[in-house]
Short mmCIF file of C-alpha atoms and ligand atoms in Angstrom, two decimals:
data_model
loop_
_atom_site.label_atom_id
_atom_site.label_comp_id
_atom_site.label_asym_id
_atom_site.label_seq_id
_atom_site.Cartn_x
_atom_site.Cartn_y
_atom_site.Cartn_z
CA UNK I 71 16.75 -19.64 -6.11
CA UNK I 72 19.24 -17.48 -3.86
CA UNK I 73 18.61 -18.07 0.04
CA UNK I 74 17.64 -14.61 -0.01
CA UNK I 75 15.03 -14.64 -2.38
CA UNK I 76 14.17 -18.04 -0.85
CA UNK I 77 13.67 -15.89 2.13
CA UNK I 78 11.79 -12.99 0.91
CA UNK I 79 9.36 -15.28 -1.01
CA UNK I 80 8.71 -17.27 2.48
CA UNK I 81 8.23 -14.19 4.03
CA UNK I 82 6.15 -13.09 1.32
CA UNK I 83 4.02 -16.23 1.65
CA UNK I 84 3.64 -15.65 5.31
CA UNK I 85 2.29 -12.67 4.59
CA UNK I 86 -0.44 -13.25 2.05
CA UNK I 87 -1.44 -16.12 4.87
CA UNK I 88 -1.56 -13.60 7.71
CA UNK I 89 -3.53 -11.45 5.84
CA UNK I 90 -6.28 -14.06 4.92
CA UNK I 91 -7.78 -12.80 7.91
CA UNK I 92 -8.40 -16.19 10.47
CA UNK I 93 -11.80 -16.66 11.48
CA UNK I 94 -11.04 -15.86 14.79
CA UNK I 95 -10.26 -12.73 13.89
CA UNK I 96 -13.64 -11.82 11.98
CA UNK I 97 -15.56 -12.70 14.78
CA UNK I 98 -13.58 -10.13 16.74
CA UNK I 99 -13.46 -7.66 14.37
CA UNK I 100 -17.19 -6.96 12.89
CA UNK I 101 -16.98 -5.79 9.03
CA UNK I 102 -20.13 -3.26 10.31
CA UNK I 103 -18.28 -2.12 13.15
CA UNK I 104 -15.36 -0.61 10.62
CA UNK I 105 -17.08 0.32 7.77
CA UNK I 106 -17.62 3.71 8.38
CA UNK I 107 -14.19 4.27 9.81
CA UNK I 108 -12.85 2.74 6.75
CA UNK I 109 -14.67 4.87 4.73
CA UNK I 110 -12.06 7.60 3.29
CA UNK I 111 -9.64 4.49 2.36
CA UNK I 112 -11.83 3.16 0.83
CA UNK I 113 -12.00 6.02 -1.47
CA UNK I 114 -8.74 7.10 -1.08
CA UNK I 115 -7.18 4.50 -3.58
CA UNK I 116 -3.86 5.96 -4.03
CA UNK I 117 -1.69 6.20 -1.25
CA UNK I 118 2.36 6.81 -1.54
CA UNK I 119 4.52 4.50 0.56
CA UNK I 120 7.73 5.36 2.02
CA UNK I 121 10.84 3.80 2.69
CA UNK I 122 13.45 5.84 4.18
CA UNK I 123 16.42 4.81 6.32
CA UNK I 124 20.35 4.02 7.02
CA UNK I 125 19.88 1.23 4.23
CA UNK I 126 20.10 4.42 1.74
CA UNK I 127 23.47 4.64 2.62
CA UNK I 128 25.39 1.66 1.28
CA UNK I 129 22.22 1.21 -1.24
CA UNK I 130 21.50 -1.89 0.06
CA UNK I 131 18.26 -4.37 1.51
CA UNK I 132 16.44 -2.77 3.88
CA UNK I 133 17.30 -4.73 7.35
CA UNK I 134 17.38 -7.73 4.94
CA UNK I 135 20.54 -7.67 3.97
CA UNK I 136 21.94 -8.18 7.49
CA UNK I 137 19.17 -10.63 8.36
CA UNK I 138 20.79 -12.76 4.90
CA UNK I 139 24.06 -12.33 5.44
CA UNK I 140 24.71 -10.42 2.72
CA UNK I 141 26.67 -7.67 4.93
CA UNK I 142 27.36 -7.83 8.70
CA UNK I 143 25.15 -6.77 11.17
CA UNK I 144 27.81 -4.21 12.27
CA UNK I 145 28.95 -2.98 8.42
CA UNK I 146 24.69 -2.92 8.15
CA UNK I 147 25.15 -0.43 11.50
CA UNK I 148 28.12 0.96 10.61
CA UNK I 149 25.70 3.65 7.43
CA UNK I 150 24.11 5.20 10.34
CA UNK I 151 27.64 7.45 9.93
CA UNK I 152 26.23 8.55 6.56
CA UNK I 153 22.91 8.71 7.10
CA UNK I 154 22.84 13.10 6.95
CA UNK I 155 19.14 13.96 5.80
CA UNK I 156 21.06 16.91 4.61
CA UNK I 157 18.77 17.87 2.04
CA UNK I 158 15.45 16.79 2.98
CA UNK I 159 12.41 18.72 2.38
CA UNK I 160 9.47 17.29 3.77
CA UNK I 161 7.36 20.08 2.11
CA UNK I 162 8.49 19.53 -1.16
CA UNK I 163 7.92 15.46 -0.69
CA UNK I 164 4.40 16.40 1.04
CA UNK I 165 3.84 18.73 -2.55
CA UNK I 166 5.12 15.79 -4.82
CA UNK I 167 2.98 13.04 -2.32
CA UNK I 168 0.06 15.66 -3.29
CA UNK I 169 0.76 15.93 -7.18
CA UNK I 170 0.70 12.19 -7.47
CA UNK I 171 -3.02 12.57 -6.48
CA UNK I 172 -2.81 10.49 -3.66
CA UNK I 173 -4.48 10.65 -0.44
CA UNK I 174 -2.61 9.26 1.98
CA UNK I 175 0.83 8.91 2.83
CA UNK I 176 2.61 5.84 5.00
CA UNK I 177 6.20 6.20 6.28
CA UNK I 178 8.69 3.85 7.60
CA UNK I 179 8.91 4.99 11.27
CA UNK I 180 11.12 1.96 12.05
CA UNK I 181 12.13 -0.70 9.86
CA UNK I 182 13.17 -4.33 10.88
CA UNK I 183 16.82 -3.10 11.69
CA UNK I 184 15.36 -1.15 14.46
CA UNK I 185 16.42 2.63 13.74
CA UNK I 186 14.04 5.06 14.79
CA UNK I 187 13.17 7.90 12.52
CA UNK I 188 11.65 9.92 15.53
CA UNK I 189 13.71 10.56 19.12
CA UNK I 190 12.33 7.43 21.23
CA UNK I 191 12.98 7.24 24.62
CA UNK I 192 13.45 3.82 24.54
CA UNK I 193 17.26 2.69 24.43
CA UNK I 194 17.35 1.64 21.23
CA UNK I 195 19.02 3.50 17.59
CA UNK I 196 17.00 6.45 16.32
CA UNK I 197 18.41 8.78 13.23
CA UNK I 198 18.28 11.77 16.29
CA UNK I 199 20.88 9.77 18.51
CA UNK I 200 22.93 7.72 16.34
CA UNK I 201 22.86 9.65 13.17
CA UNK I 202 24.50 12.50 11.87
CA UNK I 203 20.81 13.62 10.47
CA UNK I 204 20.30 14.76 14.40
CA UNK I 205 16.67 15.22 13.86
CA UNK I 206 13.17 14.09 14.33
CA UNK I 207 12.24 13.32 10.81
CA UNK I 208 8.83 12.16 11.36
CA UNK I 209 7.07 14.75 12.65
CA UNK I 210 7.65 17.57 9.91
CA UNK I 211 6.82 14.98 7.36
CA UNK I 212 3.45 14.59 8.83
CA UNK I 213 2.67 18.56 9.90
CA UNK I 214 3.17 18.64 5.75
CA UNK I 215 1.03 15.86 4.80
CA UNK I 216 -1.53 17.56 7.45
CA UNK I 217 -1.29 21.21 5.63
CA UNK I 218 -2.40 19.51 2.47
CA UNK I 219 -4.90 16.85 4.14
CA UNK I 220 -3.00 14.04 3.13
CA UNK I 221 -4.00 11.24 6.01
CA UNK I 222 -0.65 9.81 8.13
CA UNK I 223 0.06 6.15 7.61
CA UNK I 224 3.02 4.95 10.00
CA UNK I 225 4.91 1.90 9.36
CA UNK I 226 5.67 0.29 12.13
CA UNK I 227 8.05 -3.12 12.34
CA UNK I 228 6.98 -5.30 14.89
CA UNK I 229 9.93 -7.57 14.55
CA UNK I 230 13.18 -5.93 15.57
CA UNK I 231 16.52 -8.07 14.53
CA UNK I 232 18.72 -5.39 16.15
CA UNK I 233 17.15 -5.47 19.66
CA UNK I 234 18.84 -7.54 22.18
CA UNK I 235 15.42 -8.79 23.43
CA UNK I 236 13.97 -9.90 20.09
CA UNK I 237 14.68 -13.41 19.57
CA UNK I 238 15.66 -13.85 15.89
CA UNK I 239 18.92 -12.19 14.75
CA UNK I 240 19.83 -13.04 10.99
CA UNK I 241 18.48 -16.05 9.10
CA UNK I 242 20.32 -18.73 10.87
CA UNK I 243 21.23 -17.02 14.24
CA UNK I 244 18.96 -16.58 17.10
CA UNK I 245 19.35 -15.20 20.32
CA UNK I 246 17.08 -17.53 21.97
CA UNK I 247 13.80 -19.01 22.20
CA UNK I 248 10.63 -17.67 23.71
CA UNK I 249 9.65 -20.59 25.87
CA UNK I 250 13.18 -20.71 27.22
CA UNK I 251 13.24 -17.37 28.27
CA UNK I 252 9.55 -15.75 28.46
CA UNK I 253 11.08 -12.69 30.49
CA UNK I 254 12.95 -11.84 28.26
CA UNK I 255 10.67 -11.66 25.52
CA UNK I 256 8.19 -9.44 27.52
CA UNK I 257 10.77 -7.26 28.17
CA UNK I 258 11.13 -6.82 24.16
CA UNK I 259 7.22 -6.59 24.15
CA UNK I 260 7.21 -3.71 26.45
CA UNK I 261 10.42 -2.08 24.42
CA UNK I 262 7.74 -2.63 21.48
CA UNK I 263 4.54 -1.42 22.81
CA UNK I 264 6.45 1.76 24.83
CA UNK I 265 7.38 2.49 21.00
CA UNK I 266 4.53 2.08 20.03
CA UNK I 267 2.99 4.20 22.45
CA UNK I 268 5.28 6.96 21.31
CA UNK I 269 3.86 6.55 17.97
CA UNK I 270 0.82 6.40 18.63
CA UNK I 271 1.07 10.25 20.41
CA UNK I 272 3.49 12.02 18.81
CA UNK I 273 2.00 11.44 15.48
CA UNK I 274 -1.47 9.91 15.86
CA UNK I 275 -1.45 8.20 12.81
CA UNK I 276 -4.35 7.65 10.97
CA UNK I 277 -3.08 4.87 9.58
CA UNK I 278 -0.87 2.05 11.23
CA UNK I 279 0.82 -0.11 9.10
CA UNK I 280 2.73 -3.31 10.67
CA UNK I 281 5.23 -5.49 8.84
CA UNK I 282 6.97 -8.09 10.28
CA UNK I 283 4.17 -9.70 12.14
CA UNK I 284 5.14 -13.19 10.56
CA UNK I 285 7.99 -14.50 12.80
CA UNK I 286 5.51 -14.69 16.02
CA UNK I 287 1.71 -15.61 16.48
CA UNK I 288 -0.85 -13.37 17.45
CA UNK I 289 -0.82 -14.73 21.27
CA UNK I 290 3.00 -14.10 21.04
CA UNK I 291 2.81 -10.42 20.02
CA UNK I 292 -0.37 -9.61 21.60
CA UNK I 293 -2.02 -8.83 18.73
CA UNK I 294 -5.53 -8.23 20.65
CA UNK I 295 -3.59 -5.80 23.15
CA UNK I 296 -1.56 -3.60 20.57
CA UNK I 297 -4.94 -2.88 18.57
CA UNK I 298 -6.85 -2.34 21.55
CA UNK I 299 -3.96 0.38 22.79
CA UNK I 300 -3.80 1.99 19.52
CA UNK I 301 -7.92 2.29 19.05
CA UNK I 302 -7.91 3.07 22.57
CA UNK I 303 -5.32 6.08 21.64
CA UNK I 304 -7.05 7.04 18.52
CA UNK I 305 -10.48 4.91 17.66
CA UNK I 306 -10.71 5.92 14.08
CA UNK I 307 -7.05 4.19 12.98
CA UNK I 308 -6.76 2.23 10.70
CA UNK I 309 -4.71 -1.20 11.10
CA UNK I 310 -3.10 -3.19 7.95
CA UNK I 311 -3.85 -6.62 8.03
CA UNK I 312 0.04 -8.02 9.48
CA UNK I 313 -0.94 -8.12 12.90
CA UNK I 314 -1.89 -11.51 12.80
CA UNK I 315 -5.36 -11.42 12.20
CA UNK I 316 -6.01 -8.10 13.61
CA UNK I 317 -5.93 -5.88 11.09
CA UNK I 318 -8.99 -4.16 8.96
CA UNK I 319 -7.59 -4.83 5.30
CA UNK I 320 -5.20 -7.10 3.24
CA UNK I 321 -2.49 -5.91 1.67
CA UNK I 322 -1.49 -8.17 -1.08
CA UNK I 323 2.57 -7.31 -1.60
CA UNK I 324 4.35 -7.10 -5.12
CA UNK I 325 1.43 -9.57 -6.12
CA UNK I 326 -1.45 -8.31 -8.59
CA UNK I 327 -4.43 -10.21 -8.18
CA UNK I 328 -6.11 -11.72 -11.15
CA UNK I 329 -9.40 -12.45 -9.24
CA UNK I 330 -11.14 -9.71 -7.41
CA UNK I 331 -10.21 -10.29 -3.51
CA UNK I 332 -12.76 -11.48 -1.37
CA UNK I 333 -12.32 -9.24 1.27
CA UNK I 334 -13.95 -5.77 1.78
CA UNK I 335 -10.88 -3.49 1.67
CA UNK I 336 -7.45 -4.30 0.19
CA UNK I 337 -4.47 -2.55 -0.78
CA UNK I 338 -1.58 -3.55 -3.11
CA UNK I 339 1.80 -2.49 -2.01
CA UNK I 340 4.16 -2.06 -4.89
CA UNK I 341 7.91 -0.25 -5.89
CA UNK I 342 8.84 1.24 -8.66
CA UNK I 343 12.01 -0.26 -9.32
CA UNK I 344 12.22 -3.74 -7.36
CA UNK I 345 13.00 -2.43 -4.09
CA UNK I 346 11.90 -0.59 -1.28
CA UNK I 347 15.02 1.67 -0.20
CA UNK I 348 16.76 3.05 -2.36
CA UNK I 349 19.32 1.31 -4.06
CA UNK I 350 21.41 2.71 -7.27
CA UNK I 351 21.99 -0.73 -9.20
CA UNK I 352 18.34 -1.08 -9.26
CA UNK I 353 17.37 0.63 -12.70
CA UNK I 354 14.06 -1.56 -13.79
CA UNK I 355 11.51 1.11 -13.30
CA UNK I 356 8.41 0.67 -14.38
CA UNK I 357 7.05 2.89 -16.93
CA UNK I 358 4.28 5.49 -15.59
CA UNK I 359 1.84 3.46 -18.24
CA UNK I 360 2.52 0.53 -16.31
CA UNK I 361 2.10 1.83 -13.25
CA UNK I 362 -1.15 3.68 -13.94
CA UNK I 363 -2.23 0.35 -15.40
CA UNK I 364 -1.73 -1.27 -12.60
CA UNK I 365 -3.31 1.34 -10.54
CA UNK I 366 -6.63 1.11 -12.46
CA UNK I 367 -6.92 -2.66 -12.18
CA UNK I 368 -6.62 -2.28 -8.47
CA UNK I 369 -9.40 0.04 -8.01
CA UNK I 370 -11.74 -1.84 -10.56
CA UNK I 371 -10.98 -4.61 -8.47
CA UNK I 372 -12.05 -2.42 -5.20
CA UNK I 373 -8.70 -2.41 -3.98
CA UNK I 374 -5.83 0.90 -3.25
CA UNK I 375 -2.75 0.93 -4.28
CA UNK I 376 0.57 1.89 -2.01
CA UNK I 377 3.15 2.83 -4.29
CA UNK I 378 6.42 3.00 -3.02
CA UNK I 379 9.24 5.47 -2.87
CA UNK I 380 13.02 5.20 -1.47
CA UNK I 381 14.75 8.45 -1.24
CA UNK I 382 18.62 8.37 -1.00
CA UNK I 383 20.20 8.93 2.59
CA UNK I 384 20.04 12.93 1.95
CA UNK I 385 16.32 12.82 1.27
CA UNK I 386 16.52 13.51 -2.66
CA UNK I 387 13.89 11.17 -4.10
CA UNK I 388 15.22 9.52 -7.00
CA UNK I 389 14.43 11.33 -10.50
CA UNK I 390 12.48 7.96 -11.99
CA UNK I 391 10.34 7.87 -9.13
CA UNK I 392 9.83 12.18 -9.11
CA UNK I 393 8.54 11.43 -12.90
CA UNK I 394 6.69 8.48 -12.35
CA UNK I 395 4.40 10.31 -9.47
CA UNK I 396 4.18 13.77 -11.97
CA UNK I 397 2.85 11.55 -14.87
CA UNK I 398 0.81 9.32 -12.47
CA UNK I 399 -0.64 12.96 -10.84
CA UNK I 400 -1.56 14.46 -14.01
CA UNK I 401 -3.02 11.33 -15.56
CA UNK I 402 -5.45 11.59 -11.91
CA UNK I 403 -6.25 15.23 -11.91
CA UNK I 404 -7.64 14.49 -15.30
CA UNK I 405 -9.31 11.40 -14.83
CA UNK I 406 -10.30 12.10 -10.89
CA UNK I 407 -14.29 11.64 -11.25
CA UNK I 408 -13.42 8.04 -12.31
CA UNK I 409 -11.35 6.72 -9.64
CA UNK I 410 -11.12 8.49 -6.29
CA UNK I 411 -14.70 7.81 -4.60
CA UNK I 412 -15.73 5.44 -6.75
CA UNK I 413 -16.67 1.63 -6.24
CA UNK I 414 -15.01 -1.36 -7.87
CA UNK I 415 -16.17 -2.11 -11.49
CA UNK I 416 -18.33 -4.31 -13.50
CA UNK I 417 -17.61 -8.40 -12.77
CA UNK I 418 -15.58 -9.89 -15.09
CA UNK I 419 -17.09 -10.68 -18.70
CA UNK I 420 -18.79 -7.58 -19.36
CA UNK I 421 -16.14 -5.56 -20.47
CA UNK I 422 -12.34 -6.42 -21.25
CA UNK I 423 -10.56 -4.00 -19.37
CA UNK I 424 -10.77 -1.88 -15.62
CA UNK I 425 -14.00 -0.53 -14.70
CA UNK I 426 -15.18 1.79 -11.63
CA UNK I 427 -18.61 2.53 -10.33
CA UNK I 428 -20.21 5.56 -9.44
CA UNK I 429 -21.67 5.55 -5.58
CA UNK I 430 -24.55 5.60 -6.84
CA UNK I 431 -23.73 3.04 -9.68
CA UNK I 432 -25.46 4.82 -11.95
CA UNK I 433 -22.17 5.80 -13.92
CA UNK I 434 -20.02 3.30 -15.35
CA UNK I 435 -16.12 4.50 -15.79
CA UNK I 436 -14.53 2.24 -18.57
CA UNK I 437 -10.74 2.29 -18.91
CA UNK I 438 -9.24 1.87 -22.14
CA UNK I 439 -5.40 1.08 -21.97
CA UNK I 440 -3.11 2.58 -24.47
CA UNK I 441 -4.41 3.50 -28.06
CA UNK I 442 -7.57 2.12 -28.95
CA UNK I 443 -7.92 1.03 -32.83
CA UNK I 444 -11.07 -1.14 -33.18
CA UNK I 445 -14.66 -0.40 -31.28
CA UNK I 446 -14.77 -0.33 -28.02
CA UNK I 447 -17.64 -3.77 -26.81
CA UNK I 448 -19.73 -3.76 -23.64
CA UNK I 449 -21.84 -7.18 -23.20
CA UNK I 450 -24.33 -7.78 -20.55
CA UNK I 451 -26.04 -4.23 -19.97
CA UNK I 452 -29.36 -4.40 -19.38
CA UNK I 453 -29.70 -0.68 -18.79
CA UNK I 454 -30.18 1.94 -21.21
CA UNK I 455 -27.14 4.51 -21.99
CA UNK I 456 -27.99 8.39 -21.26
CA UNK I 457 -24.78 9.68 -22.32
CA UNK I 458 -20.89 8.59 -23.14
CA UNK I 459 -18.47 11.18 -22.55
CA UNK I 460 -14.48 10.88 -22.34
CA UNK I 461 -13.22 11.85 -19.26
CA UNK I 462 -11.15 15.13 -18.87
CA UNK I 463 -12.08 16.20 -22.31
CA UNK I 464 -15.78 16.49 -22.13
CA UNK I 465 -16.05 15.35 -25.45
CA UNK I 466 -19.25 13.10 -26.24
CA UNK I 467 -19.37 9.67 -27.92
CA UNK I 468 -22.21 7.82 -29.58
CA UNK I 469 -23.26 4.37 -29.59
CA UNK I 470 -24.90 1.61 -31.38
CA UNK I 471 -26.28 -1.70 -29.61
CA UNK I 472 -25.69 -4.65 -31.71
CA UNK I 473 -27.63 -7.46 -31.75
CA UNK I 474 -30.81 -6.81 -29.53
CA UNK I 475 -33.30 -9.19 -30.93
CA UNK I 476 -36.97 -7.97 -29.34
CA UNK I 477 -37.92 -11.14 -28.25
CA UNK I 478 -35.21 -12.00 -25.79
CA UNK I 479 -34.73 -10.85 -22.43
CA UNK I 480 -30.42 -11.13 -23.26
CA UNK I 481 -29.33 -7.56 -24.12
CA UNK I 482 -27.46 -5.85 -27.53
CA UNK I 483 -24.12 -5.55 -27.56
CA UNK I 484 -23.44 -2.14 -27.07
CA UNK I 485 -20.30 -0.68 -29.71
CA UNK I 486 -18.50 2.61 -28.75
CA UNK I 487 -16.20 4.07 -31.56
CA UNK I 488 -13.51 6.16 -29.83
CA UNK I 489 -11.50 8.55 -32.09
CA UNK I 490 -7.73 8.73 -31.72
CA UNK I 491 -7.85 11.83 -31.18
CA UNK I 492 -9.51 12.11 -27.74
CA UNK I 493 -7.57 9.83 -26.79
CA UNK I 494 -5.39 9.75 -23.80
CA UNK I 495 -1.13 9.31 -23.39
CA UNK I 496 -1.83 6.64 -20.78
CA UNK I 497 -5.14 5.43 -20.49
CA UNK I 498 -8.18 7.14 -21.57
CA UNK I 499 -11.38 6.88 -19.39
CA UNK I 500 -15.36 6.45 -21.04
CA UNK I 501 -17.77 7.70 -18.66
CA UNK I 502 -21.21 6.39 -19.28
CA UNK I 503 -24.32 7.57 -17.61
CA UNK I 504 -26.93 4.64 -17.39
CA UNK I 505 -30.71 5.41 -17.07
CA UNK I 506 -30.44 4.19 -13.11
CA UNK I 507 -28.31 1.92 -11.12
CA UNK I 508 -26.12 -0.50 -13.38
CA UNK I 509 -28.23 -3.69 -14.45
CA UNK I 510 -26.70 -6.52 -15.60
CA UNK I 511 -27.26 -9.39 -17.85
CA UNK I 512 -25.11 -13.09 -16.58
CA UNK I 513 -26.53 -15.30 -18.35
CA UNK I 514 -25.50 -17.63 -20.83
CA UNK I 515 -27.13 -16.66 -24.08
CA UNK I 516 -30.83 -17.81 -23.09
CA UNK I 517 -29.50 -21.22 -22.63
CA UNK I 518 -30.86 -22.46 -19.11
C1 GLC N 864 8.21 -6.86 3.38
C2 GLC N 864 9.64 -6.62 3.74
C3 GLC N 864 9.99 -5.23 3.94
C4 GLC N 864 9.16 -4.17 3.27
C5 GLC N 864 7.70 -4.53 3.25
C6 GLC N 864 6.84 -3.57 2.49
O1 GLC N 864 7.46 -7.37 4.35
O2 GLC N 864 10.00 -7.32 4.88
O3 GLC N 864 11.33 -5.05 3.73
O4 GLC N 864 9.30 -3.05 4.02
O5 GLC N 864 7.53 -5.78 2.79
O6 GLC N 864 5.60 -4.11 2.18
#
């Protein structure tokens, strides 16, 4: 394994720790208490990530690539020359962001090289000051998302490696230590939080997304103090789980879980290639298939999913990820009633694929990847069926329940014969309405 891998995947472990959510924080932050503000994410489901900064440039790691050596800290600096946002359009991204059918948007406002995307105050890089782009680049961006209420997610990078205040510099070089120098570390924390601050009015986000949160503790950053500023600022946000502990949701990274995740709200964060920015070389694009696939396994295991975008330095977004969003977008508007709203699906064992509930469970969404050949098998349902339709084409579908011996409590098998030809590109969606909320048989086959 390359050092830099070696670091990503340590970083990446960090992360999936951090966002186990510590006891400590649970007791702070009471599930009841956010429910209801984290109600539209938790129908939201899609969101579209973006990564957008000098790193477009030279087409290489995000911040990383400094941080591992792979290119000085000053050739790293040296792209904010080309960075010219000469054709960005942040209506046309906000109509594409719409298209894909998501509902929420989250933008790199600073990543871990420390270049604003909005004019800070602070004296630190920004595109506006050190850029030939010469512009605020947020705040467009999110008047669009607004116009076509899209809700603002800002990414935010607690760790700086470009400040002179923040301790670590690249993998094996740091400034100094916190306990040898405390001052000077709350002088970064100030930098941070006045950032923050900025963030939090210029754009009010509804959304705050950290990264970076791994290379200090929650004591070190504050972590209590920067969610208590930004609720205090705006008491409906919403905060990502990498603030140590003091975020609302997990957000599993590049990861797909196999088992549904314990916790109440989650969100996997994925690209489209294998990288966040954009970078040329990179050509291993997942298919739309895949990623709608991927997309319906996260919400039938009651999670969202951030998909990522990296447009070049002049704001084109890359033609693989334009078609990947268009196909993902139509394959939504389509199959809408079966995802957005909905609740995570039946447990595993009942039926071999993604599911989604209705609010009212009453409706079961099955989703049927590719082309279906043989019958389509649902074990365990204790209800009866009212009606199977395929979603988007209103066409109805009968069924036959197998098995049902009049004696035993254990339900039929019930058999659903889906012709080819209402059957989606992508993924084609069975709605069936149940006689009342979704019952379910877990046994093991009258055996005690
Ligand atoms: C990681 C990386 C970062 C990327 C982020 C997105 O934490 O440090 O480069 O922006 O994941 O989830």
């Amino acid at each position: 394994m390359l050092p830099q891998q070696l670091t990503k995947t340590l970083a990446g472990a960090a992360l999936l720790f951090s966002a186990t959510l510590p006891a400590q924080a649970q007791t702070k932050i009471a599930a009841d208490d956010i429910r209801e503000k984290m109600q539209w994410f938790a129908d939201a489901k899609l969101g579209i990530f973006v990564h957008w900064g000098i790193y477009a440039v030279n087409g290489v790691d995000e911040s990383w690539s400094f941080y591992n050596k792979k290119i000085s800290h000053a050739d790293y600096m040296k792209q904010m020359s080309g960075f010219t946002a000469s054709g960005y359009n942040p209506e046309a991204w906000a109509d594409l962001i719409a298209e894909s059918g998501a509902r929420y948007a989250v933008i790199t406002t600073k990543h871990h090289d420390g270049v604003a995307l909005w004019p800070t105050k602070q004296a630190h890089y920004s595109v506006v000051k050190n850029t030939p782009a010469k512009r605020d680049l947020l705040t467009p961006f999110f008047a669009a998302l607004d116009k076509r209420n899209i809700k603002r997610g800002a990414y935010y990078s607690l760790l700086d490696w470009s400040h002179k205040d923040y301790p670590a510099f690249t993998k094996d070089s740091n400034r100094y230590a916190i306990k040898d120098d405390p001052k000077r570390w709350q002088r970064f924390q100030q930098f941070n939080e006045a950032q923050m601050q900025e963030v939090a009015t210029l754009f009010k986000p509804d959304l705050w997304w950290f990264d970076g949160d791994w290379e200090h503790s929650a004591e070190e950053w504050n972590s209590e103090r920067i969610r208590k500023n930004i609720l205090d600022a705006k008491p409906a946000a919403i905060i990502n789980g990498r603030l140590q502990g003091y975020g609302d949701y997990v957000t599993p990274e590049q990861n797909f879980p196999v088992t549904r995740p314990r916790f109440n709200w989650w969100e996997l964060c994925m690209t489209i290639n294998n990288n966040w920015g954009y970078q040329p070389q990179d050509t291993a694009w997942k298919t739309p298939y895949e990623v709608i696939t991927i997309f319906a396994d996260a919400v039938s295991n009651g999670g969202n999913l951030l998909l990522d975008i990296g447009p070049m330095q002049d704001g084109t977004i890359p033609p693989q990820q334009v078609h990947v969003l268009k196909e993902l977008g139509k394959w939504n508007k389509k199959h809408e009633a079966a995802i957005f709203g909905t609740l995570g699906g039946l447990p595993q064992g009942h039926f071999y694929g993604p599911s989604t509930l209705s609010k009212d469970s009453a409706t079961v969404y099955l989703f049927l990847p590719g082309k279906v050949t043989g019958d389509v098998v649902l074990k365990g349902l204790k209800n009866k069926i009212a009606s199977i339709k395929v979603v988007g084409t209103g066409q109805s579908l009968s069924h036959k329940v197998v098995g049902k011996i009049s004696w035993s409590p254990v339900p039929g098998l019930v058999y659903i014969q889906v012709p080819p030809t209402v059957q989606d590109d992508y993924m084609s969606v069975l709605e069936l309405k149940l006689d009342g909320p979704v019952s379910l048989y877990q046994g093991m086959g009258g055996l005690q």
